[in-house]
Short mmCIF file of C-alpha atoms and ligand atoms in Angstrom, two decimals:
data_model
loop_
_atom_site.label_atom_id
_atom_site.label_comp_id
_atom_site.label_asym_id
_atom_site.label_seq_id
_atom_site.Cartn_x
_atom_site.Cartn_y
_atom_site.Cartn_z
CA MET I 1 58.42 -4.15 31.59
CA LYS I 2 61.35 -4.39 33.54
CA VAL I 3 65.25 -5.32 32.50
CA THR I 4 68.53 -4.83 33.72
CA LEU I 5 71.25 -3.59 31.93
CA LYS I 6 75.07 -4.42 32.21
CA VAL I 7 76.73 -1.50 30.14
CA TRP I 8 80.48 -1.44 29.61
CA ARG I 9 81.27 1.79 30.92
CA GLN I 10 84.91 2.99 29.63
CA LYS I 11 86.26 6.42 30.34
CA ASP I 12 88.74 6.62 27.30
CA ALA I 13 90.58 4.71 25.04
CA LYS I 14 93.47 4.44 28.09
CA THR I 15 91.69 3.79 31.22
CA LYS I 16 90.82 0.62 31.70
CA GLY I 17 86.40 -0.40 31.59
CA ALA I 18 84.20 -2.18 33.49
CA PHE I 19 80.26 -3.20 33.51
CA ALA I 20 77.65 -1.15 35.33
CA THR I 21 74.37 -2.17 36.34
CA TYR I 22 71.40 0.12 35.38
CA PRO I 23 67.79 -1.65 36.84
CA LEU I 24 65.03 0.08 34.27
CA ASP I 25 61.10 -0.42 35.66
CA HIS I 26 59.27 1.42 32.85
CA VAL I 27 60.10 -0.08 29.37
CA SER I 28 57.82 0.05 26.53
CA THR I 29 57.62 -3.21 24.62
CA ASP I 30 57.14 -0.67 21.82
CA MET I 31 60.24 1.56 22.70
CA SER I 32 63.06 0.52 20.05
CA PHE I 33 66.39 -0.44 21.71
CA LEU I 34 67.70 3.12 21.50
CA GLU I 35 64.98 4.90 22.76
CA MET I 36 65.13 2.95 25.84
CA LEU I 37 69.23 3.46 26.10
CA ASP I 38 67.84 7.40 25.07
CA VAL I 39 65.62 7.71 28.34
CA LEU I 40 68.10 6.08 31.09
CA ASN I 41 70.24 8.88 29.66
CA SER I 42 67.82 11.65 30.23
CA SER I 43 67.58 10.11 33.48
CA LEU I 44 71.48 10.16 34.01
CA ILE I 45 71.90 13.02 33.09
CA GLN I 46 69.27 14.78 35.48
CA LYS I 47 70.94 12.82 38.09
CA GLY I 48 74.15 14.56 37.00
CA GLU I 49 75.79 11.68 35.58
CA ASP I 50 78.12 11.05 32.40
CA PRO I 51 75.44 9.17 30.10
CA ILE I 52 75.89 6.11 28.17
CA HIS I 53 78.33 6.78 25.13
CA PHE I 54 76.92 5.04 22.06
CA ASP I 55 77.05 5.47 18.20
CA HIS I 56 74.21 6.19 15.89
CA ASP I 57 72.68 8.36 13.83
CA CYS I 58 70.06 7.55 10.66
CA ARG I 59 68.25 4.93 12.91
CA GLU I 60 66.40 3.23 10.15
CA GLY I 61 69.01 0.73 9.21
CA ILE I 62 71.10 2.29 6.70
CA CYS I 63 74.06 4.17 7.48
CA GLY I 64 75.63 1.46 9.82
CA MET I 65 76.73 3.75 12.83
CA CYS I 66 74.57 1.79 15.45
CA SER I 67 77.18 -0.87 16.98
CA LEU I 68 75.85 -2.57 19.98
CA TYR I 69 76.79 -6.27 21.10
CA ILE I 70 74.04 -7.22 22.74
CA ASN I 71 73.63 -10.78 24.72
CA GLY I 72 76.57 -12.01 23.07
CA ARG I 73 75.62 -11.41 19.55
CA PRO I 74 76.21 -7.98 17.55
CA HIS I 75 73.21 -5.62 16.68
CA GLY I 76 71.23 -8.38 19.40
CA PRO I 77 69.08 -11.23 18.87
CA LEU I 78 67.54 -10.36 15.39
CA GLN I 79 69.21 -10.38 12.08
CA THR I 80 68.71 -6.44 12.08
CA THR I 81 71.06 -3.19 13.29
CA VAL I 82 70.53 -2.65 16.49
CA CYS I 83 68.04 0.64 15.67
CA GLN I 84 65.79 -1.87 14.20
CA LEU I 85 65.55 -3.61 17.67
CA HIS I 86 62.72 -3.18 19.86
CA MET I 87 62.05 -4.14 23.35
CA ARG I 88 59.37 -6.47 22.91
CA THR I 89 62.47 -8.94 21.61
CA PHE I 90 63.21 -8.75 25.13
CA HIS I 91 61.39 -10.71 28.38
CA ASP I 92 60.20 -9.12 31.60
CA GLY I 93 63.05 -9.01 33.89
CA GLU I 94 65.55 -10.24 31.64
CA THR I 95 69.47 -8.56 32.65
CA ILE I 96 70.85 -7.45 29.21
CA THR I 97 74.48 -7.19 29.00
CA ILE I 98 75.98 -4.91 26.18
CA GLU I 99 79.27 -4.61 25.05
CA PRO I 100 81.32 -2.76 22.51
CA TRP I 101 82.58 -3.95 19.00
CA ARG I 102 85.86 -6.00 20.09
CA ALA I 103 88.71 -5.81 17.77
CA LYS I 104 92.05 -4.98 18.14
CA ALA I 105 91.16 -3.10 15.18
CA PHE I 106 88.06 -1.10 16.37
CA PRO I 107 89.66 0.21 19.60
CA VAL I 108 87.17 1.47 22.15
CA ILE I 109 86.91 5.80 22.33
CA LYS I 110 84.57 5.38 24.69
CA ASP I 111 81.80 3.84 26.65
CA LEU I 112 80.10 1.69 23.68
CA VAL I 113 81.90 3.95 21.10
CA VAL I 114 84.73 2.11 19.06
CA ASP I 115 87.14 3.75 16.63
CA ARG I 116 85.63 1.96 12.49
CA SER I 117 88.34 4.39 10.44
CA ALA I 118 90.26 0.55 9.88
CA PHE I 119 87.33 0.28 7.42
CA ASP I 120 87.79 3.88 5.96
CA ARG I 121 91.33 3.29 4.89
CA ILE I 122 90.84 -0.14 3.70
CA GLN I 123 88.16 1.15 1.69
CA GLN I 124 90.24 4.42 0.79
CA SER I 125 93.10 1.56 -0.23
CA GLY I 126 90.78 0.63 -3.42
CA GLY I 127 87.25 0.74 -3.04
CA TYR I 128 86.74 3.10 -5.84
CA VAL I 129 86.37 2.99 -9.68
CA SER I 130 88.19 5.29 -12.07
CA VAL I 131 85.20 7.49 -13.50
CA ASN I 132 86.33 9.82 -16.73
CA THR I 133 84.53 13.31 -16.67
CA GLY I 134 82.85 14.29 -19.68
CA GLY I 135 78.94 13.43 -20.60
CA VAL I 136 77.05 11.08 -18.87
CA PRO I 137 77.06 7.62 -20.74
CA ASP I 138 74.07 6.39 -21.49
CA ALA I 139 72.52 3.90 -18.39
CA ASN I 140 71.60 1.36 -20.74
CA ALA I 141 74.98 1.20 -23.01
CA ILE I 142 76.82 -1.14 -20.99
CA PRO I 143 75.08 -4.12 -20.99
CA ILE I 144 75.19 -5.84 -17.72
CA PRO I 145 73.04 -9.48 -17.22
CA LYS I 146 70.13 -8.84 -14.35
CA LYS I 147 71.42 -11.43 -12.23
CA ILE I 148 75.28 -10.27 -12.24
CA ALA I 149 73.88 -6.38 -11.61
CA ASP I 150 71.23 -7.97 -8.28
CA GLU I 151 74.49 -9.97 -7.00
CA ALA I 152 76.78 -7.20 -7.28
CA PHE I 153 74.00 -4.96 -5.44
CA ASP I 154 73.50 -7.09 -2.91
CA ALA I 155 77.24 -7.14 -1.64
CA ALA I 156 76.94 -3.10 -2.25
CA THR I 157 73.99 -3.73 0.46
CA CYS I 158 76.77 -3.35 3.61
CA ILE I 159 76.67 -0.63 5.47
CA GLY I 160 80.24 -1.32 6.78
CA CYS I 161 78.92 -1.69 10.41
CA GLY I 162 81.55 -4.15 11.48
CA ALA I 163 79.09 -6.46 12.54
CA CYS I 164 80.64 -9.36 10.83
CA VAL I 165 84.16 -8.36 12.87
CA ALA I 166 82.22 -8.01 15.78
CA ALA I 167 80.61 -11.80 15.35
CA CYS I 168 83.87 -13.51 13.69
CA LYS I 169 86.13 -15.62 16.72
CA ASN I 170 89.41 -14.01 15.07
CA ALA I 171 87.48 -10.78 14.55
CA SER I 172 88.10 -11.21 10.80
CA ALA I 173 86.92 -7.69 8.29
CA MET I 174 86.97 -10.72 5.47
CA LEU I 175 82.91 -10.24 5.09
CA PHE I 176 82.96 -6.36 4.96
CA VAL I 177 85.97 -5.99 2.58
CA SER I 178 84.85 -9.02 0.19
CA ALA I 179 81.15 -7.46 -0.02
CA LYS I 180 83.32 -4.17 -1.27
CA VAL I 181 85.65 -6.30 -3.50
CA SER I 182 82.42 -8.00 -5.14
CA GLN I 183 80.17 -5.07 -5.79
CA PHE I 184 83.25 -3.54 -8.13
CA ALA I 185 84.96 -6.98 -9.54
CA LEU I 186 81.06 -7.85 -10.77
CA LEU I 187 80.74 -4.83 -12.91
CA PRO I 188 82.43 -3.99 -15.85
CA GLN I 189 82.77 -0.15 -14.19
CA GLY I 190 85.32 -2.48 -11.78
CA LYS I 191 87.47 -3.79 -14.69
CA PRO I 192 90.30 -1.05 -14.70
CA GLU I 193 91.36 -1.38 -11.00
CA ARG I 194 90.30 -5.15 -10.73
CA LYS I 195 93.27 -6.56 -9.48
CA GLU I 196 94.74 -3.85 -7.90
CA ARG I 197 91.91 -3.71 -5.91
CA VAL I 198 91.98 -6.80 -4.20
CA GLU I 199 95.59 -6.77 -3.58
CA LYS I 200 95.79 -3.20 -1.76
CA MET I 201 92.30 -4.12 0.04
CA VAL I 202 93.99 -7.13 1.19
CA ALA I 203 97.01 -5.58 2.25
CA GLN I 204 95.18 -2.88 4.07
CA MET I 205 92.96 -5.64 6.27
CA ASP I 206 95.88 -7.33 7.26
CA ALA I 207 97.56 -4.09 8.24
CA GLU I 208 95.02 -3.36 10.25
CA GLY I 209 95.57 -6.22 12.69
CA PHE I 210 92.22 -8.01 11.45
CA GLY I 211 92.44 -11.85 12.00
CA SER I 212 92.27 -14.50 9.27
CA CYS I 213 88.77 -16.78 8.01
CA THR I 214 88.24 -19.84 9.44
CA ASN I 215 84.94 -20.12 7.35
CA THR I 216 82.80 -20.70 10.59
CA LYS I 217 80.26 -17.82 8.57
CA ALA I 218 79.26 -16.34 12.15
CA CYS I 219 79.84 -12.89 9.98
CA GLU I 220 76.56 -14.04 7.65
CA ALA I 221 74.58 -15.30 10.29
CA GLU I 222 75.11 -12.16 11.81
CA CYS I 223 74.89 -9.69 8.79
CA PRO I 224 72.30 -7.29 9.37
CA LYS I 225 71.72 -7.01 5.42
CA GLY I 226 72.58 -10.68 4.97
CA ILE I 227 76.01 -10.28 3.06
CA SER I 228 77.03 -13.59 1.43
CA VAL I 229 80.40 -15.57 2.37
CA THR I 230 79.86 -16.01 -1.73
CA ASN I 231 81.51 -13.32 -1.37
CA ILE I 232 84.65 -14.27 0.55
CA ALA I 233 85.14 -17.20 -1.89
CA ARG I 234 85.03 -14.64 -4.55
CA MET I 235 87.68 -12.10 -2.91
CA ASN I 236 89.63 -15.81 -2.50
CA ARG I 237 89.57 -16.32 -6.07
CA GLU I 238 90.11 -12.35 -7.01
CA TYR I 239 93.15 -12.12 -5.14
CA PHE I 240 94.95 -15.30 -6.01
CA ALA I 241 94.26 -14.52 -9.53
CA ALA I 242 96.04 -11.17 -9.46
CA SER I 243 98.46 -12.27 -7.37
CA LEU I 244 99.40 -14.66 -10.07
CA SER I 245 98.76 -12.34 -13.06
CA SER I 246 99.06 -8.50 -11.96
CA TYR I 247 102.05 -6.16 -12.68
CA GLU I 248 103.54 -6.10 -9.29
CA VAL I 249 102.07 -3.00 -7.74
CA PRO I 250 102.62 -1.30 -4.51
CA LEU I 251 100.80 -3.34 -1.98
CA LYS I 252 100.49 -0.83 0.69
CA GLY I 253 97.36 0.73 -0.10
CA SER I 254 97.56 4.02 0.23
CA GLY I 255 95.26 4.59 -1.96
CA ASP I 256 97.29 6.44 -4.78
CA MET S 1 109.29 -13.07 -5.77
CA ASN S 2 108.32 -10.39 -3.33
CA TRP S 3 104.66 -10.89 -4.97
CA PHE S 4 104.90 -14.94 -4.47
CA ILE S 5 105.93 -13.72 -0.64
CA LYS S 6 103.16 -11.47 -0.23
CA LEU S 7 100.88 -13.95 -1.43
CA LEU S 8 101.20 -16.43 0.70
CA SER S 9 102.39 -14.37 4.04
CA SER S 10 98.62 -12.46 3.29
CA THR S 11 96.02 -14.49 5.87
CA LEU S 12 94.72 -15.22 2.37
CA GLY S 13 97.05 -17.01 1.46
CA ARG S 14 97.91 -18.45 4.43
CA LYS S 15 95.01 -20.21 4.60
CA LEU S 16 95.31 -21.09 1.12
CA LEU S 17 98.19 -23.18 2.21
CA MET S 18 96.21 -24.80 4.76
CA ALA S 19 93.70 -25.89 2.53
CA PHE S 20 95.97 -27.58 -0.10
CA THR S 21 98.26 -29.20 2.88
CA GLY S 22 94.71 -30.07 4.48
CA LEU S 23 92.80 -31.41 1.17
CA PHE S 24 96.49 -33.60 0.67
CA LEU S 25 95.92 -35.19 4.14
CA ILE S 26 92.61 -35.88 2.56
CA LEU S 27 93.68 -37.77 0.19
CA PHE S 28 96.45 -39.56 2.18
CA LEU S 29 93.97 -41.00 4.67
CA VAL S 30 92.20 -42.90 1.63
CA VAL S 31 95.55 -44.01 0.56
CA HIS S 32 95.99 -44.85 3.95
CA LEU S 33 92.97 -46.44 4.49
CA ILE S 34 92.59 -48.91 1.86
CA GLY S 35 96.01 -50.38 3.13
CA ASN S 36 94.77 -50.35 6.42
CA LEU S 37 91.66 -52.13 5.51
CA GLN S 38 93.56 -55.29 4.46
CA LEU S 39 94.29 -56.15 8.04
CA LEU S 40 90.67 -56.88 8.53
CA LYS S 41 91.94 -59.92 5.71
CA ASP S 42 91.54 -63.40 7.44
CA ASP S 43 95.17 -64.66 6.27
CA GLY S 44 97.16 -63.76 9.42
CA GLY S 45 98.12 -60.71 7.64
CA GLN S 46 100.38 -61.59 4.44
CA ALA S 47 98.53 -58.72 2.64
CA PHE S 48 99.29 -56.49 4.94
CA ASN S 49 102.62 -57.42 5.49
CA ILE S 50 104.04 -57.34 1.74
CA TYR S 51 101.95 -54.51 1.10
CA ALA S 52 104.00 -52.53 4.71
CA GLN S 53 107.47 -53.68 3.25
CA PHE S 54 106.15 -52.68 0.08
CA MET S 55 105.08 -48.90 1.28
CA THR S 56 108.48 -48.47 2.84
CA SER S 57 111.14 -49.47 0.20
CA ASN S 58 109.30 -48.49 -2.98
CA PRO S 59 111.70 -44.93 -3.83
CA LEU S 60 108.35 -43.30 -5.26
CA ILE S 61 106.23 -44.24 -2.29
CA LYS S 62 109.02 -42.67 -0.32
CA ALA S 63 109.11 -39.73 -1.71
CA VAL S 64 105.41 -38.56 -1.80
CA SER S 65 106.07 -39.91 2.28
CA TYR S 66 108.23 -36.92 2.40
CA GLY S 67 106.20 -34.51 0.96
CA ASN S 68 103.13 -35.87 3.72
CA TYR S 69 105.43 -35.10 6.56
CA PHE S 70 106.14 -31.62 5.40
CA PHE S 71 102.83 -30.80 4.32
CA ILE S 72 101.30 -32.22 8.20
CA LEU S 73 104.35 -30.38 9.40
CA LEU S 74 103.54 -27.19 7.33
CA HIS S 75 99.77 -27.80 8.51
CA ILE S 76 100.46 -27.55 12.04
CA GLY S 77 102.67 -24.51 11.58
CA LEU S 78 100.27 -22.50 9.97
CA ALA S 79 97.75 -23.63 12.11
CA ILE S 80 99.52 -22.15 15.04
CA GLY S 81 100.45 -19.12 13.23
CA LEU S 82 96.58 -18.21 11.71
CA ASN S 83 95.39 -18.66 15.31
CA ARG S 84 97.77 -16.35 17.31
CA LYS S 85 97.19 -13.52 14.86
CA ASN S 86 93.62 -14.44 15.45
CA ARG S 87 93.71 -14.79 19.58
CA ALA S 88 95.66 -11.29 19.08
CA ALA S 89 92.92 -9.24 16.47
CA ARG S 90 90.27 -9.60 19.38
CA GLY S 91 92.24 -7.00 20.87
CA PRO S 92 92.85 -6.21 24.70
CA GLU S 93 89.06 -7.29 26.19
CA SER S 94 87.17 -10.12 25.04
CA TYR S 95 83.67 -10.21 25.24
CA ALA S 96 81.96 -10.94 28.65
CA VAL S 97 78.94 -12.77 26.83
CA SER S 98 79.16 -14.56 23.70
CA SER S 99 76.59 -16.78 22.20
CA GLY S 100 77.24 -20.16 19.79
CA LYS S 101 74.11 -19.65 17.86
CA SER S 102 75.84 -18.24 14.82
CA SER S 103 78.49 -20.86 13.89
CA HIS S 104 78.55 -24.45 14.12
CA TRP S 105 81.28 -25.98 16.76
CA THR S 106 83.20 -27.86 15.13
CA SER S 107 84.39 -24.43 12.83
CA ARG S 108 85.24 -22.92 16.47
CA ASN S 109 87.15 -25.45 17.55
CA MET S 110 89.70 -26.44 14.71
CA GLY S 111 93.04 -26.28 16.63
CA ILE S 112 91.71 -27.94 19.48
CA LEU S 113 90.38 -30.89 17.69
CA GLY S 114 93.45 -30.11 15.64
CA THR S 115 96.03 -30.78 18.60
CA PHE S 116 94.05 -33.82 19.63
CA ILE S 117 94.55 -35.07 16.25
CA LEU S 118 98.35 -34.05 16.49
CA ILE S 119 98.49 -35.99 19.78
CA PHE S 120 96.59 -39.15 18.75
CA LEU S 121 99.56 -38.96 15.14
CA VAL S 122 102.41 -38.99 18.45
CA ILE S 123 101.08 -41.83 19.53
CA HIS S 124 100.51 -43.75 16.28
CA LEU S 125 103.71 -42.90 14.33
CA LYS S 126 105.49 -43.67 17.94
CA GLY S 127 103.44 -47.22 17.94
CA PHE S 128 104.12 -48.11 14.61
CA TRP S 129 105.69 -46.05 11.89
CA TYR S 130 108.92 -45.70 14.07
CA GLU S 131 108.82 -49.42 15.46
CA MET S 132 108.36 -50.37 11.51
CA HIS S 133 111.69 -48.27 10.38
CA TRP S 134 113.82 -48.77 13.28
CA GLY S 135 112.17 -51.01 15.99
CA GLY S 136 113.38 -54.76 16.26
CA ILE S 137 109.72 -56.24 14.74
CA ALA S 138 110.17 -59.86 14.08
CA THR S 139 110.10 -61.33 10.35
CA ALA S 140 107.75 -63.51 8.31
CA ASN S 141 108.50 -65.73 5.70
CA TYR S 142 106.51 -65.51 2.60
CA ASP S 143 107.22 -68.21 -0.11
CA GLY S 144 110.83 -67.47 1.04
CA LYS S 145 110.70 -63.60 1.21
CA GLU S 146 111.47 -62.16 4.53
CA VAL S 147 109.07 -59.36 5.50
CA LYS S 148 109.00 -57.33 8.75
CA ASP S 149 105.59 -58.48 10.79
CA LEU S 150 104.04 -55.13 11.10
CA TYR S 151 100.58 -56.97 11.23
CA ALA S 152 101.95 -58.52 14.71
CA VAL S 153 103.15 -55.38 16.35
CA VAL S 154 99.27 -54.40 15.23
CA LYS S 155 97.15 -56.93 16.45
CA GLU S 156 99.49 -56.94 19.62
CA ALA S 157 98.32 -53.17 20.30
CA TYR S 158 94.73 -54.01 20.03
CA SER S 159 94.19 -56.63 21.81
CA GLN S 160 94.45 -53.92 24.76
CA ILE S 161 91.55 -52.18 25.49
CA TRP S 162 93.04 -48.63 26.07
CA TYR S 163 94.34 -48.44 22.80
CA VAL S 164 91.20 -49.13 21.09
CA LEU S 165 89.67 -46.03 22.81
CA VAL S 166 92.09 -44.34 22.13
CA TYR S 167 92.20 -44.69 18.57
CA VAL S 168 88.19 -44.54 18.33
CA ILE S 169 87.97 -41.51 20.46
CA SER S 170 90.87 -40.24 17.98
CA MET S 171 88.88 -40.97 14.75
CA LEU S 172 85.91 -39.13 16.26
CA LEU S 173 87.94 -36.17 16.45
CA LEU S 174 88.93 -36.25 13.31
CA ALA S 175 85.34 -36.98 12.16
CA PHE S 176 84.57 -33.51 13.63
CA HIS S 177 88.01 -31.95 12.07
CA LEU S 178 86.69 -32.96 8.35
CA TRP S 179 82.86 -32.25 9.22
CA HIS S 180 84.50 -28.38 9.09
CA GLY S 181 87.64 -28.87 7.20
CA PHE S 182 86.63 -30.74 4.26
CA SER S 183 83.93 -27.69 2.69
CA SER S 184 86.05 -24.91 4.20
CA ALA S 185 88.74 -26.23 2.33
CA PHE S 186 86.84 -25.11 -1.18
CA GLN S 187 85.75 -22.15 0.44
CA SER S 188 89.37 -21.12 1.31
CA LEU S 189 90.54 -21.86 -2.28
CA GLY S 190 87.80 -19.58 -3.83
CA LEU S 191 85.89 -22.41 -4.79
CA ASN S 192 82.45 -21.61 -4.05
CA HIS S 193 79.53 -22.32 -6.72
CA LEU S 194 76.06 -22.37 -6.27
CA LYS S 195 75.74 -25.30 -8.89
CA TYR S 196 78.55 -27.75 -7.02
CA ASN S 197 78.02 -26.11 -3.11
CA PRO S 198 75.26 -28.98 -2.36
CA VAL S 199 77.63 -31.71 -4.29
CA ILE S 200 80.73 -30.56 -1.77
CA SER S 201 78.84 -30.49 1.01
CA PHE S 202 77.25 -33.76 0.82
CA VAL S 203 80.69 -35.25 -0.23
CA GLY S 204 82.56 -33.58 2.79
CA LYS S 205 80.06 -34.60 5.27
CA ALA S 206 80.08 -38.35 3.81
CA PHE S 207 83.62 -38.33 3.98
CA ALA S 208 83.87 -36.76 7.55
CA ILE S 209 81.68 -40.05 8.33
CA ILE S 210 82.46 -42.80 6.48
CA VAL S 211 86.23 -42.74 6.51
CA PRO S 212 86.89 -42.64 10.41
CA ALA S 213 84.29 -45.05 11.28
CA LEU S 214 86.36 -47.41 9.01
CA PHE S 215 89.53 -46.13 10.45
CA ALA S 216 88.11 -46.86 13.84
CA LEU S 217 86.31 -50.23 12.54
CA ILE S 218 89.44 -51.66 12.30
CA PRO S 219 90.88 -52.20 15.90
CA ILE S 220 87.50 -52.60 16.92
CA TRP S 221 87.63 -55.92 15.26
CA MET S 222 90.47 -57.06 15.69
CA PHE S 223 90.19 -56.70 19.21
CA LEU S 224 86.70 -58.41 19.24
CA TYR S 225 88.13 -61.51 16.95
C1 HEM T 1 95.28 -36.28 8.94
C2 HEM T 1 95.31 -34.77 10.10
C3 HEM T 1 94.45 -33.89 8.68
C4 HEM T 1 93.52 -33.89 8.09
C5 HEM T 1 93.03 -34.46 7.12
C6 HEM T 1 93.38 -32.15 8.42
C7 HEM T 1 92.29 -31.18 7.39
C8 HEM T 1 92.23 -30.02 7.60
C9 HEM T 1 91.26 -29.46 6.44
C10 HEM T 1 90.59 -29.80 5.25
C11 HEM T 1 90.84 -28.09 6.80
C12 HEM T 1 90.72 -26.98 6.31
C13 HEM T 1 91.24 -25.81 5.63
C14 HEM T 1 90.63 -24.79 5.18
O1 HEM T 1 89.97 -24.37 6.08
O2 HEM T 1 90.93 -24.11 4.40
C15 HEM T 1 92.05 -27.92 8.26
C16 HEM T 1 91.58 -27.01 8.91
C17 HEM T 1 92.56 -26.71 10.36
N1 HEM T 1 93.31 -28.09 10.71
FE1 HEM T 1 93.86 -29.12 9.70
N2 HEM T 1 93.98 -31.69 8.93
C18 HEM T 1 94.69 -32.46 9.84
C19 HEM T 1 95.23 -32.45 11.15
C20 HEM T 1 95.62 -31.26 11.65
C21 HEM T 1 96.53 -31.20 12.91
C22 HEM T 1 97.40 -31.85 13.38
C23 HEM T 1 96.32 -29.96 13.44
C24 HEM T 1 96.81 -29.11 14.60
C25 HEM T 1 97.60 -29.26 15.00
C26 HEM T 1 95.20 -29.22 12.57
C27 HEM T 1 95.06 -27.73 12.95
C28 HEM T 1 94.02 -27.04 11.48
C29 HEM T 1 93.63 -25.93 11.88
C30 HEM T 1 93.62 -25.42 13.33
C31 HEM T 1 92.61 -25.78 11.18
C32 HEM T 1 91.65 -24.24 10.72
C33 HEM T 1 92.58 -23.27 10.37
C34 HEM T 1 91.53 -21.93 9.98
O3 HEM T 1 90.91 -22.29 9.25
O4 HEM T 1 92.29 -21.09 10.56
N3 HEM T 1 95.08 -30.09 11.67
N4 HEM T 1 92.36 -28.90 8.33
S1 FES T 2 71.45 3.94 12.97
FE1 FES T 2 71.92 4.07 10.83
S2 FES T 2 72.02 1.88 11.02
FE2 FES T 2 71.37 1.92 12.68
#
């Protein structure tokens, strides 16, 4: 099949970028989207041009590195990661527009690669549990209802790709942060830092310059892991309850 | 106090206030509607005029109405503030292509819908609220009681087709604002539960249709009859 790619090219964070057009003639429908880009890149390298830079790592949908905004949707038209997207999803002769995630908190580094360390800083501010050293406790010694364990697990499947931020009209990180808050808030292991965690993570989220939540639910619709907006409501509850009842912890979110 | 300021200035806290003020305005709409429906009574406006007089003179109602003015202003102020933050969050470059498939259009246009509601509010308040408080309205006499004849002012306004059209269109926009807003407020407050979500969603959508429709019915009815 033939496709035309319109790709965002940007030399570095400071230079202004623009779209470049690449016609591709021999694309197999069996190729993954990233393989299609690999083929294009090797032809660019052969011609002595700068290949298109994009993030990827595991290519099996578990690491959250791949991050392309394809035809107006994060990770393209299917609810998967880009690395799990195949060219059969597109039709012959289609023009495919590829852009980087757009958010003030995710500045473009080069071409389609953005800096997502804002997510790392949010995690460092409170996305952990305190673990005592010593013997390994018996896994069955802590009773957790199956449904609660499942719900916590669902939240924990977030791979931190940032599609929620990319999809949101407000570039809000609420789905990501709420998944990270929920996964611990639901479990007894998360109790010790429960209040402090949500206060610090929300403070860090706001400090990074992400937008607020208008409850459009675009994040849930685009999340490759199907994280539910129920988590956002839970985080709202957790945050209000924590603010009203916690000790006054410093909200710098420094992770100390 | 520090924690309190932090809470209310965080994005979550600001949405909390947005939700509370929005829900208060929803309650206000119900009370307002019940009052307005008296316009349809076939009594030359007596019930409505007596009610209007009561609403502008009763001290308790007065106190609540000051709260209402404040909440509207707060709702608008927060909407502007959040909108600015949300726009800035996209960064220097926005998307060349964006798809509307993943969300409902009402949820993406609350600010625009709200702005039209605000324009309507200005017209509406100037036409009736201002006239009732400070305008020179003729009085009507019911069993020796002098009350301002607001009914006549309303009747006059609703005899003009453009006025009726502005009202009906504005109520349609309010319906869209509430279509998203009603259930959104519960989500912002953290009230999301598998057991109650269907109820909230159903009541919200029914409210968004029924209340603006009844509001719109009044000018149409008074124009026709
Ligand atoms: C009778 C009048 C109004 C009612 C009943 C009402 C009700 C609501 C409700 C219930 C919400 C949902 C709150 C939430 O998501 O937590 C909302 C959101 C909103 N309202 Fe209103 N509203 C009214 C007037 C206005 C006006 C005059 C404006 C603007 C000038 C406005 C702007 C907005 C905006 C921008 C949002 C979305 C905020 C966000 O999610 O970021 N509203 N409204
Ligand atoms: S490359 Fe790892 S999730 Fe796509």
